[in-house]
XYZ file of C-alpha atoms in Angstrom:
611
model
C 144.720 111.568 97.363
C 141.466 113.464 96.835
C 138.149 111.834 97.665
C 136.005 110.540 94.818
C 132.855 112.415 93.905
C 129.831 110.524 95.247
C 127.059 110.606 92.659
C 123.501 109.385 93.109
C 121.943 108.248 89.832
C 118.133 108.329 89.633
C 117.130 106.489 86.445
C 113.561 106.843 85.102
C 113.870 103.415 83.447
C 115.702 100.186 84.264
C 118.098 100.159 81.323
C 119.518 103.562 82.304
C 120.070 102.306 85.858
C 122.011 99.340 84.444
C 124.036 101.657 82.188
C 124.830 103.925 85.150
C 126.062 100.990 87.240
C 128.239 99.600 84.459
C 129.718 102.972 83.522
C 130.323 104.004 87.129
C 132.325 100.818 87.761
C 134.792 101.896 85.109
C 135.373 105.447 86.422
C 138.201 105.924 88.911
C 137.164 109.431 89.970
C 133.555 108.760 91.045
C 131.417 106.491 93.217
C 128.186 106.173 91.220
C 125.172 104.439 92.782
C 122.057 103.999 90.649
C 118.414 103.668 91.720
C 115.351 103.088 89.545
C 112.634 105.734 89.945
C 110.579 107.828 87.558
C 109.195 111.289 88.441
C 107.469 111.115 91.896
C 109.198 107.838 92.770
C 112.517 109.316 91.669
C 111.931 112.390 93.833
C 111.154 110.186 96.848
C 114.379 108.208 96.315
C 116.392 111.408 95.962
C 114.948 112.831 99.188
C 115.660 109.558 100.978
C 119.297 109.150 99.886
C 120.686 112.558 98.892
C 122.414 113.137 102.247
C 124.937 110.393 101.417
C 125.951 111.954 98.089
C 127.561 115.057 96.665
C 125.220 115.418 93.708
C 122.561 113.687 91.632
C 122.300 112.812 87.939
C 118.925 112.055 86.378
C 116.998 112.711 83.165
C 114.341 115.024 81.729
C 111.282 115.675 83.954
C 112.569 113.462 86.759
C 115.756 115.552 86.957
C 113.723 118.781 86.943
C 111.444 117.576 89.746
C 114.369 116.330 91.868
C 116.161 119.674 91.540
C 113.166 121.321 93.236
C 113.130 118.823 96.097
C 116.736 118.408 97.310
C 119.431 120.894 98.345
C 122.308 119.360 96.333
C 123.125 119.909 92.620
C 121.179 117.886 90.037
C 122.676 117.232 86.589
C 120.342 116.465 83.669
C 121.341 113.676 81.239
C 120.649 115.334 77.909
C 119.265 113.516 74.861
C 121.336 113.689 71.648
C 120.547 113.172 67.978
C 121.762 109.566 67.951
C 119.368 108.627 70.768
C 116.399 110.033 68.858
C 117.472 108.505 65.538
C 117.770 105.057 67.118
C 114.182 105.208 68.406
C 112.883 106.331 65.021
C 114.510 103.292 63.409
C 112.965 101.052 66.075
C 109.529 102.501 65.370
C 109.960 101.816 61.668
C 110.739 98.175 62.523
C 107.322 97.716 64.169
C 105.511 98.182 60.827
C 102.772 100.138 62.585
C 101.491 103.721 62.322
C 103.551 105.746 64.785
C 104.030 109.283 66.054
C 106.681 111.185 68.032
C 105.524 113.136 71.119
C 107.505 115.050 73.705
C 108.487 118.419 75.087
C 109.805 121.050 72.695
C 113.473 120.238 73.405
C 112.939 116.675 72.136
C 110.600 117.379 69.241
C 113.060 119.992 67.917
C 115.729 117.279 67.625
C 113.247 114.917 65.975
C 112.116 117.557 63.471
C 115.719 118.414 62.558
C 116.488 114.744 61.907
C 113.354 114.321 59.782
C 114.309 117.365 57.719
C 117.865 116.077 57.198
C 116.742 112.534 56.334
C 113.737 113.742 54.345
C 111.609 111.304 56.330
C 108.042 112.421 57.108
C 107.095 111.611 60.718
C 104.097 112.882 62.677
C 105.585 114.959 65.519
C 103.558 116.458 68.396
C 104.869 118.815 71.095
C 103.535 119.148 74.646
C 104.164 121.830 77.268
C 103.070 120.047 80.471
C 102.886 116.394 81.602
C 99.077 116.589 81.810
C 98.867 117.299 78.081
C 100.425 113.919 77.286
C 97.357 111.908 78.335
C 94.942 114.087 76.364
C 97.135 113.890 73.269
C 97.546 110.109 73.539
C 93.786 109.597 73.813
C 93.371 111.664 70.664
C 96.065 109.693 68.817
C 94.383 106.443 69.854
C 91.168 107.623 68.239
C 93.049 108.526 65.054
C 94.400 104.986 64.715
C 97.993 105.395 65.892
C 99.368 102.134 67.282
C 102.869 103.168 68.391
C 104.448 106.330 69.844
C 108.014 107.398 70.489
C 107.949 109.236 73.807
C 109.643 110.079 77.075
C 108.683 108.556 80.434
C 105.977 111.203 80.990
C 103.716 109.530 78.408
C 104.977 105.950 78.641
C 102.578 104.322 81.132
C 99.429 106.032 79.866
C 100.207 104.938 76.310
C 100.495 101.305 77.400
C 97.309 101.430 79.441
C 95.160 102.667 76.549
C 96.637 100.200 74.055
C 99.211 102.335 72.246
C 102.647 100.728 72.373
C 105.337 103.205 73.494
C 108.973 103.217 72.400
C 110.916 104.936 75.153
C 113.559 107.502 74.235
C 116.633 105.998 75.859
C 119.936 107.709 76.673
C 123.214 106.565 75.117
C 126.521 105.982 76.877
C 127.843 109.243 75.397
C 125.009 111.230 76.999
C 125.634 109.573 80.368
C 129.367 110.270 80.144
C 128.729 113.969 79.486
C 126.474 114.186 82.565
C 129.020 112.453 84.825
C 131.797 114.726 83.542
C 129.632 117.741 84.367
C 128.928 116.345 87.845
C 132.640 115.836 88.536
C 133.399 119.381 87.406
C 130.684 120.764 89.711
C 131.988 118.685 92.609
C 135.552 119.926 92.224
C 134.373 123.541 92.174
C 132.348 123.055 95.397
C 134.668 120.671 97.244
C 135.008 122.826 100.364
C 131.229 122.976 100.842
C 130.875 119.202 100.533
C 133.617 118.536 103.047
C 131.946 120.813 105.607
C 128.899 118.484 105.736
C 130.843 115.197 105.905
C 130.918 115.065 109.710
C 127.123 115.398 109.998
C 126.587 112.632 107.438
C 128.946 110.274 109.237
C 127.192 110.887 112.560
C 123.803 109.981 111.054
C 125.158 106.939 109.238
C 126.776 105.494 112.383
C 123.795 106.135 114.628
C 121.754 103.213 115.947
C 118.602 105.319 115.658
C 116.463 106.459 112.742
C 115.387 110.048 112.237
C 112.472 111.915 110.685
C 112.191 115.707 110.534
C 108.727 117.259 110.034
C 107.764 120.897 109.672
C 104.756 122.146 111.621
C 102.469 121.395 108.645
C 103.480 117.746 108.755
C 105.680 117.816 105.632
C 108.675 115.487 105.797
C 111.946 117.424 105.439
C 114.320 114.538 106.091
C 114.135 110.810 106.794
C 116.552 107.919 107.252
C 113.756 105.410 106.583
C 112.976 103.851 103.215
C 110.384 105.756 101.199
C 107.456 103.393 101.830
C 108.037 103.490 105.596
C 108.612 107.236 105.636
C 105.052 107.928 104.472
C 103.311 105.781 107.088
C 105.590 106.893 109.942
C 105.280 110.570 108.994
C 101.483 110.314 108.931
C 101.500 108.798 112.417
C 103.917 111.365 113.853
C 101.830 114.264 112.523
C 99.457 113.514 115.406
C 102.252 114.407 117.844
C 103.155 117.837 116.432
C 100.861 119.879 118.694
C 102.180 118.059 121.761
C 105.744 118.753 120.567
C 104.931 122.459 120.233
C 103.792 122.539 123.872
C 106.735 120.475 125.128
C 110.006 121.152 123.284
C 111.561 117.843 124.344
C 109.588 114.700 125.081
C 109.735 110.896 124.990
C 106.902 108.504 124.125
C 106.049 105.152 122.509
C 104.027 104.595 119.345
C 102.961 101.593 117.248
C 103.149 101.908 113.447
C 102.278 99.004 111.111
C 102.647 96.394 113.883
C 106.041 97.793 114.903
C 106.579 99.431 118.293
C 108.950 102.447 118.441
C 110.361 104.441 121.318
C 110.512 108.082 120.207
C 112.388 111.152 121.389
C 111.251 114.471 119.890
C 112.972 117.847 119.883
C 111.478 121.176 118.725
C 113.875 123.342 116.687
C 113.454 126.955 115.563
C 116.190 128.491 113.375
C 114.276 131.800 112.911
C 113.492 130.851 109.346
C 111.777 127.515 109.955
C 110.184 125.658 112.847
C 110.403 121.859 112.755
C 110.499 118.794 114.978
C 113.293 116.203 114.961
C 112.033 112.707 115.827
C 114.548 110.079 116.902
C 113.081 106.543 116.686
C 114.302 103.179 117.944
C 112.418 100.038 116.887
C 111.561 97.299 119.369
C 111.624 93.640 118.297
C 107.932 93.063 117.632
C 107.477 90.663 114.663
C 105.820 91.780 111.460
C 102.276 90.731 110.639
C 101.738 87.121 109.530
C 100.870 86.615 105.834
C 98.862 83.673 104.476
C 100.571 81.332 102.015
C 99.024 81.517 98.540
C 96.922 84.633 99.334
C 97.868 88.203 98.416
C 96.191 91.621 98.410
C 96.600 94.224 95.651
C 95.219 97.703 95.062
C 94.302 99.373 91.788
C 97.729 100.909 91.226
C 99.496 97.600 91.821
C 97.103 95.812 89.468
C 97.610 98.419 86.743
C 101.382 98.226 87.201
C 101.187 94.437 86.968
C 99.891 94.856 83.425
C 101.707 97.984 82.254
C 105.081 96.695 83.511
C 104.559 93.256 81.982
C 105.649 91.799 78.666
C 102.082 91.819 77.321
C 101.612 95.586 77.428
C 104.719 96.127 75.311
C 103.589 94.103 72.293
C 100.815 93.813 69.748
C 99.439 91.011 71.921
C 98.648 93.546 74.631
C 96.200 95.363 72.389
C 94.050 92.247 72.239
C 94.093 91.921 76.029
C 93.021 95.560 76.438
C 90.243 95.172 73.865
C 88.993 91.960 75.509
C 88.832 93.520 78.970
C 87.125 96.663 77.662
C 84.445 94.481 76.066
C 84.047 92.240 79.125
C 83.812 94.895 81.858
C 80.190 95.195 82.940
C 77.999 95.660 86.015
C 79.992 93.415 88.380
C 79.913 90.455 86.023
C 82.129 87.606 87.188
C 84.752 86.313 84.790
C 86.271 82.926 83.925
C 89.551 83.326 82.024
C 90.806 80.260 80.168
C 93.956 79.789 78.148
C 97.028 77.655 77.782
C 100.017 77.987 80.066
C 101.908 81.252 79.559
C 99.097 83.200 77.868
C 98.828 85.949 80.497
C 95.635 85.017 82.331
C 96.710 86.828 85.505
C 97.326 90.054 83.579
C 93.809 89.926 82.147
C 92.371 89.517 85.650
C 94.424 92.423 87.013
C 93.416 94.687 84.136
C 89.723 93.684 84.417
C 89.742 94.553 88.133
C 91.482 97.912 87.539
C 88.704 98.901 85.092
C 85.753 97.672 87.175
C 83.595 99.855 89.424
C 85.251 98.153 92.438
C 88.732 99.349 91.484
C 89.071 101.459 94.629
C 88.457 98.423 96.861
C 91.040 95.657 97.438
C 91.793 92.822 95.022
C 92.299 89.502 96.853
C 94.397 87.041 94.848
C 94.107 83.350 95.757
C 96.550 81.202 93.782
C 95.358 77.597 93.920
C 98.800 76.382 92.821
C 100.208 77.419 96.213
C 97.295 76.652 98.533
C 98.196 74.305 101.377
C 95.952 72.838 104.077
C 96.460 75.790 106.420
C 95.595 78.452 103.850
C 92.687 76.326 102.550
C 91.178 76.224 106.043
C 91.718 79.972 106.381
C 89.877 80.670 103.104
C 86.899 78.421 103.796
C 86.517 78.628 107.595
C 88.209 81.691 109.133
C 86.180 84.771 110.073
C 88.865 87.003 108.471
C 88.729 85.136 105.145
C 88.305 87.312 102.006
C 84.976 85.488 101.557
C 83.532 87.172 104.664
C 84.025 90.719 103.337
C 81.791 92.671 100.946
C 82.334 94.897 97.908
C 85.759 93.559 96.946
C 87.209 91.680 93.968
C 88.422 88.113 94.565
C 90.595 86.514 91.899
C 90.943 82.722 92.233
C 93.674 81.673 89.815
C 94.560 78.196 88.525
C 91.348 76.666 89.852
C 92.165 73.519 87.875
C 95.053 72.892 90.315
C 92.645 72.167 93.162
C 91.590 68.578 93.753
C 88.107 67.649 92.514
C 86.926 67.478 96.112
C 88.141 71.013 96.874
C 86.758 72.368 93.603
C 83.276 71.202 94.636
C 83.768 72.347 98.235
C 84.822 75.839 97.091
C 81.804 76.176 94.805
C 79.515 75.103 97.657
C 81.060 77.688 100.018
C 80.589 80.437 97.429
C 76.939 79.519 96.879
C 76.097 79.001 100.557
C 77.542 82.378 101.601
C 76.601 84.380 98.477
C 80.220 85.421 97.987
C 79.549 85.943 94.261
C 76.644 88.296 95.054
C 78.522 90.377 97.626
C 81.806 90.587 95.676
C 83.177 90.475 92.130
C 84.648 87.015 91.457
C 87.309 86.339 88.832
C 88.674 82.876 87.996
C 91.358 81.460 85.726
C 91.754 77.918 84.453
C 94.603 76.447 82.385
C 93.504 74.844 79.128
C 95.529 72.079 77.471
C 96.459 72.509 73.813
C 93.966 70.954 71.407
C 91.441 70.221 74.149
C 88.092 71.792 74.967
C 87.120 73.752 78.055
C 87.742 71.794 81.231
C 84.804 70.432 83.208
C 85.543 72.595 86.258
C 85.518 75.791 84.155
C 82.172 74.864 82.580
C 80.665 74.005 85.975
C 81.719 77.314 87.549
C 80.627 79.357 84.507
C 77.176 77.761 84.430
C 76.592 77.768 88.186
C 77.822 81.299 88.939
C 76.769 82.943 85.657
C 80.309 83.962 84.747
C 81.417 85.535 81.474
C 83.842 83.251 79.652
C 86.988 84.846 78.192
C 89.391 82.701 76.172
C 92.942 83.839 75.405
C 94.311 82.575 72.112
C 97.665 80.766 72.159
C 100.573 82.448 70.444
C 100.629 79.930 67.573
C 97.212 81.279 66.519
C 98.484 84.869 66.435
C 101.427 84.488 64.072
C 100.628 87.770 62.323
C 101.457 89.649 65.537
C 104.847 88.067 66.115
C 107.032 90.365 63.965
C 105.684 93.629 65.349
C 105.457 92.235 68.896
C 109.077 91.128 68.755
C 110.218 94.540 67.571
C 108.297 96.349 70.294
C 109.446 94.016 73.050
C 113.080 94.375 71.953
C 112.700 98.096 72.691
C 111.532 97.206 76.203
C 114.490 94.859 76.648
C 116.842 97.635 75.524
C 115.331 99.793 78.235
C 115.722 97.186 80.981
C 119.040 95.624 79.918
C 120.860 98.767 78.832
C 121.212 97.459 75.245
C 120.629 99.230 71.912
C 119.397 96.457 69.623
C 117.306 97.872 66.755
C 115.434 94.729 65.689
C 115.558 91.383 63.884
C 116.862 90.327 60.504
C 114.234 88.923 58.128
C 115.563 85.378 58.552
C 115.219 85.653 62.324
C 111.638 86.912 62.005
C 110.760 83.980 59.718
C 112.096 81.468 62.275
C 110.089 83.088 65.061
C 106.926 83.022 62.969
C 107.372 79.327 62.134
C 107.813 78.185 65.743
C 104.825 76.724 67.658
C 105.533 78.098 71.203
C 104.273 75.318 73.509
C 104.620 77.722 76.468
C 103.166 80.689 74.578
C 103.989 84.272 75.498
C 106.186 83.328 78.464
C 108.402 81.288 76.143
C 108.378 83.988 73.438
C 109.474 86.538 76.013
C 112.316 84.334 77.256
C 113.599 83.605 73.732
C 113.686 87.308 72.837
C 115.475 88.215 76.058
C 118.175 85.596 75.471
C 118.540 86.754 71.858
C 119.064 90.384 72.921
C 121.620 89.325 75.548
C 123.534 87.290 72.941
C 123.498 90.096 70.335
C 126.209 92.726 70.052
C 125.184 93.983 66.583
C 122.256 96.349 65.849
C 120.130 93.493 64.457
C 119.535 89.965 65.799
C 120.715 87.397 63.270
C 118.777 84.328 62.198
C 121.488 81.983 63.456
C 121.031 83.215 67.038
C 117.288 82.560 66.857
C 117.874 79.123 65.318
C 120.252 78.144 68.142
C 117.771 79.310 70.770
C 114.866 77.434 69.165
C 116.935 74.255 68.998
C 117.702 74.755 72.669
C 113.975 75.113 73.349
C 113.350 71.793 71.588
C 115.765 70.106 74.018
C 114.178 71.803 77.034
C 110.621 70.817 76.045
C 110.842 67.788 73.725
C 107.449 66.348 74.704
C 105.401 69.536 74.968
C 101.630 69.341 74.825
C 101.621 71.430 71.658
C 102.903 68.600 69.501
C 105.391 69.495 66.781
C 107.507 72.576 67.359
C 108.152 73.035 63.618
C 111.872 73.248 64.339
C 113.966 70.664 62.509
C 114.698 67.867 65.040
C 118.294 67.820 66.178
C 119.796 64.567 64.918
C 123.325 63.285 65.138
C 124.788 60.560 62.883
C 126.503 57.681 64.700
C 128.725 55.223 62.839
C 128.083 51.738 64.257
C 130.488 49.705 62.087
C 127.923 46.939 61.988
C 129.197 45.547 58.729
C 125.838 46.149 57.059
C 124.677 48.750 54.577
C 123.043 50.598 57.500
C 126.302 51.663 59.120
C 124.935 55.042 60.223
C 122.034 55.831 62.540
C 120.531 59.266 63.111
C 119.870 59.835 66.777
C 117.103 62.221 67.859
C 118.733 64.447 70.466
C 115.402 66.056 71.376
C 114.769 63.425 74.054
C 116.056 62.318 77.437
C 119.494 60.663 77.762
C 117.922 57.329 78.716
C 115.908 57.345 75.483
C 119.013 58.155 73.411
C 120.917 55.282 75.048
C 118.028 52.917 74.417
C 117.994 53.872 70.710
C 121.720 53.020 70.492
C 121.174 49.686 72.247
C 118.267 48.768 69.941
C 120.222 49.640 66.812
C 123.267 47.658 67.978
C 121.068 44.694 68.894
C 119.481 44.774 65.451
C 122.933 44.762 63.842
C 123.823 41.668 65.904
C 120.709 39.795 64.729
C 119.125 40.249 68.195
C 121.977 38.352 69.891
C 122.076 40.028 73.302
C 125.459 38.575 74.247
C 127.087 39.894 71.072
C 125.385 43.274 71.403
C 126.485 43.655 75.034
C 130.056 42.803 74.072
C 130.050 45.353 71.203
C 128.684 48.049 73.539
C 131.124 47.159 76.327
C 128.396 46.502 78.894
C 127.057 43.427 80.688
C 123.952 41.541 79.559
C 122.239 42.699 82.767
C 122.888 46.347 81.915
C 121.677 45.757 78.349
C 118.499 44.176 79.680
C 117.882 47.208 81.910
C 118.181 49.595 78.947
C 115.733 47.487 76.925
C 113.147 47.471 79.713
C 113.231 51.127 80.740
């Protein structure tokens, strides 16, 4: 029996990775493993893992870049007319002004479809990835709100406030690429088998390996990508010593990990390189403080651009608010109800400030314990002792009153707010004013106050936001849902969302998972909203505007009120108590008779009445 073709799938977006995994499981002639990585990240993954595979499948620019970086065949997953047509229909669902941008191969398909359908769409072609950013900035100034694009323009569009609809690949396109990969494998089977022994030796080795050329470029690594970079940078310092001594052994410490290293100089007349064999010693990793994290600008930007908020109309408001608030190191107090995206605002504000190239310290008061509290306020390595950084203290309302005052005193006594940029967030209850702690910090530290509106006050955004986020869910879940029926949209617009955007996001995700048709039906949304009413019957937002779930119970009381409607949007104990009270009323408040009718003792009846 011939060996299966081993295919490495590098997917520029999550939904394609899911589709690869699902499709590969159904093929008997291949072993398909999928990783998520776009462009540079995809290239790094390919370089890290290609030695375990016969070939690679990827898409568009990522596939082109990988083909230049690895020595095994790379198959491009082509886009077809159906893929492009589906995205055009999604864009129409958003009810916004949109454009189509991409390389000539994609815009040609789009133009052909527009000509056939007699549908006028603004189509723009680019020749290089760098042109995408310039074009998007221009489109933003012209009032475009949505673009259909490939991954090359996706992140920049989100960051400037244009909502992107990603051109996704269909199952048919993936199948064609896998078929092509299998055909290539069968035609080069002898070559693949000749390298199998070397791969097995590396896989079964207890050591890790890195190969560097004499310029310090990594040619091969068995480490994960993030470790490869730091270890390669450290080993570059050893290259001159390795040139002088062809074989040597030494120890080195990299990111708090000690390695014993054996190096060997190799010269094959075409290239000169050094093979490093590394064995890790058992030195523990660095200790991290509970409730305290460190981010850089790229991580903060990704936190927003990869979030739900950047993929909806709601994200435009967040971008506009941060653009207006960013000033000369002005501190910020962000208030809003639970689930309104306060952390994303803080991350975006930091990434646009003049301190964006310095660290962002995130202190989440919800997770602070005594040990981390003492570290923050007393330790010489606390973020408060450094200068020129951004410190984001989230959920300050979760601290006790004593610690709220203590923290403010520490900030004032040490001039933390003068030496650093301070950001705060505070959760605001529905229908209530700004909390006392937020007012005290704003007034004392001279902070700018930014309030995020709850979703129930942005009903006009719900239809377009839902349509845009469904496109994101298609990308991550491997689905091809076009949008919502009008009845479903109406139900979403009428709901109150006690948990705001977080709840909206969850409802849409469940709806997409439950939908097998192109459009989400109103009945699916109704079922999910009724489920939400059971999950949060006593939310702080008051009425949910969803009809309460009631259930008629026949009591056979012998009176004209034989039926009672039970409110199922409450705890089981409350439902049982309602039954007991109704039965007791039908028995003229005779507890003995009521207990007998219910089949319980008088003691049990008394317990229900007094809960």
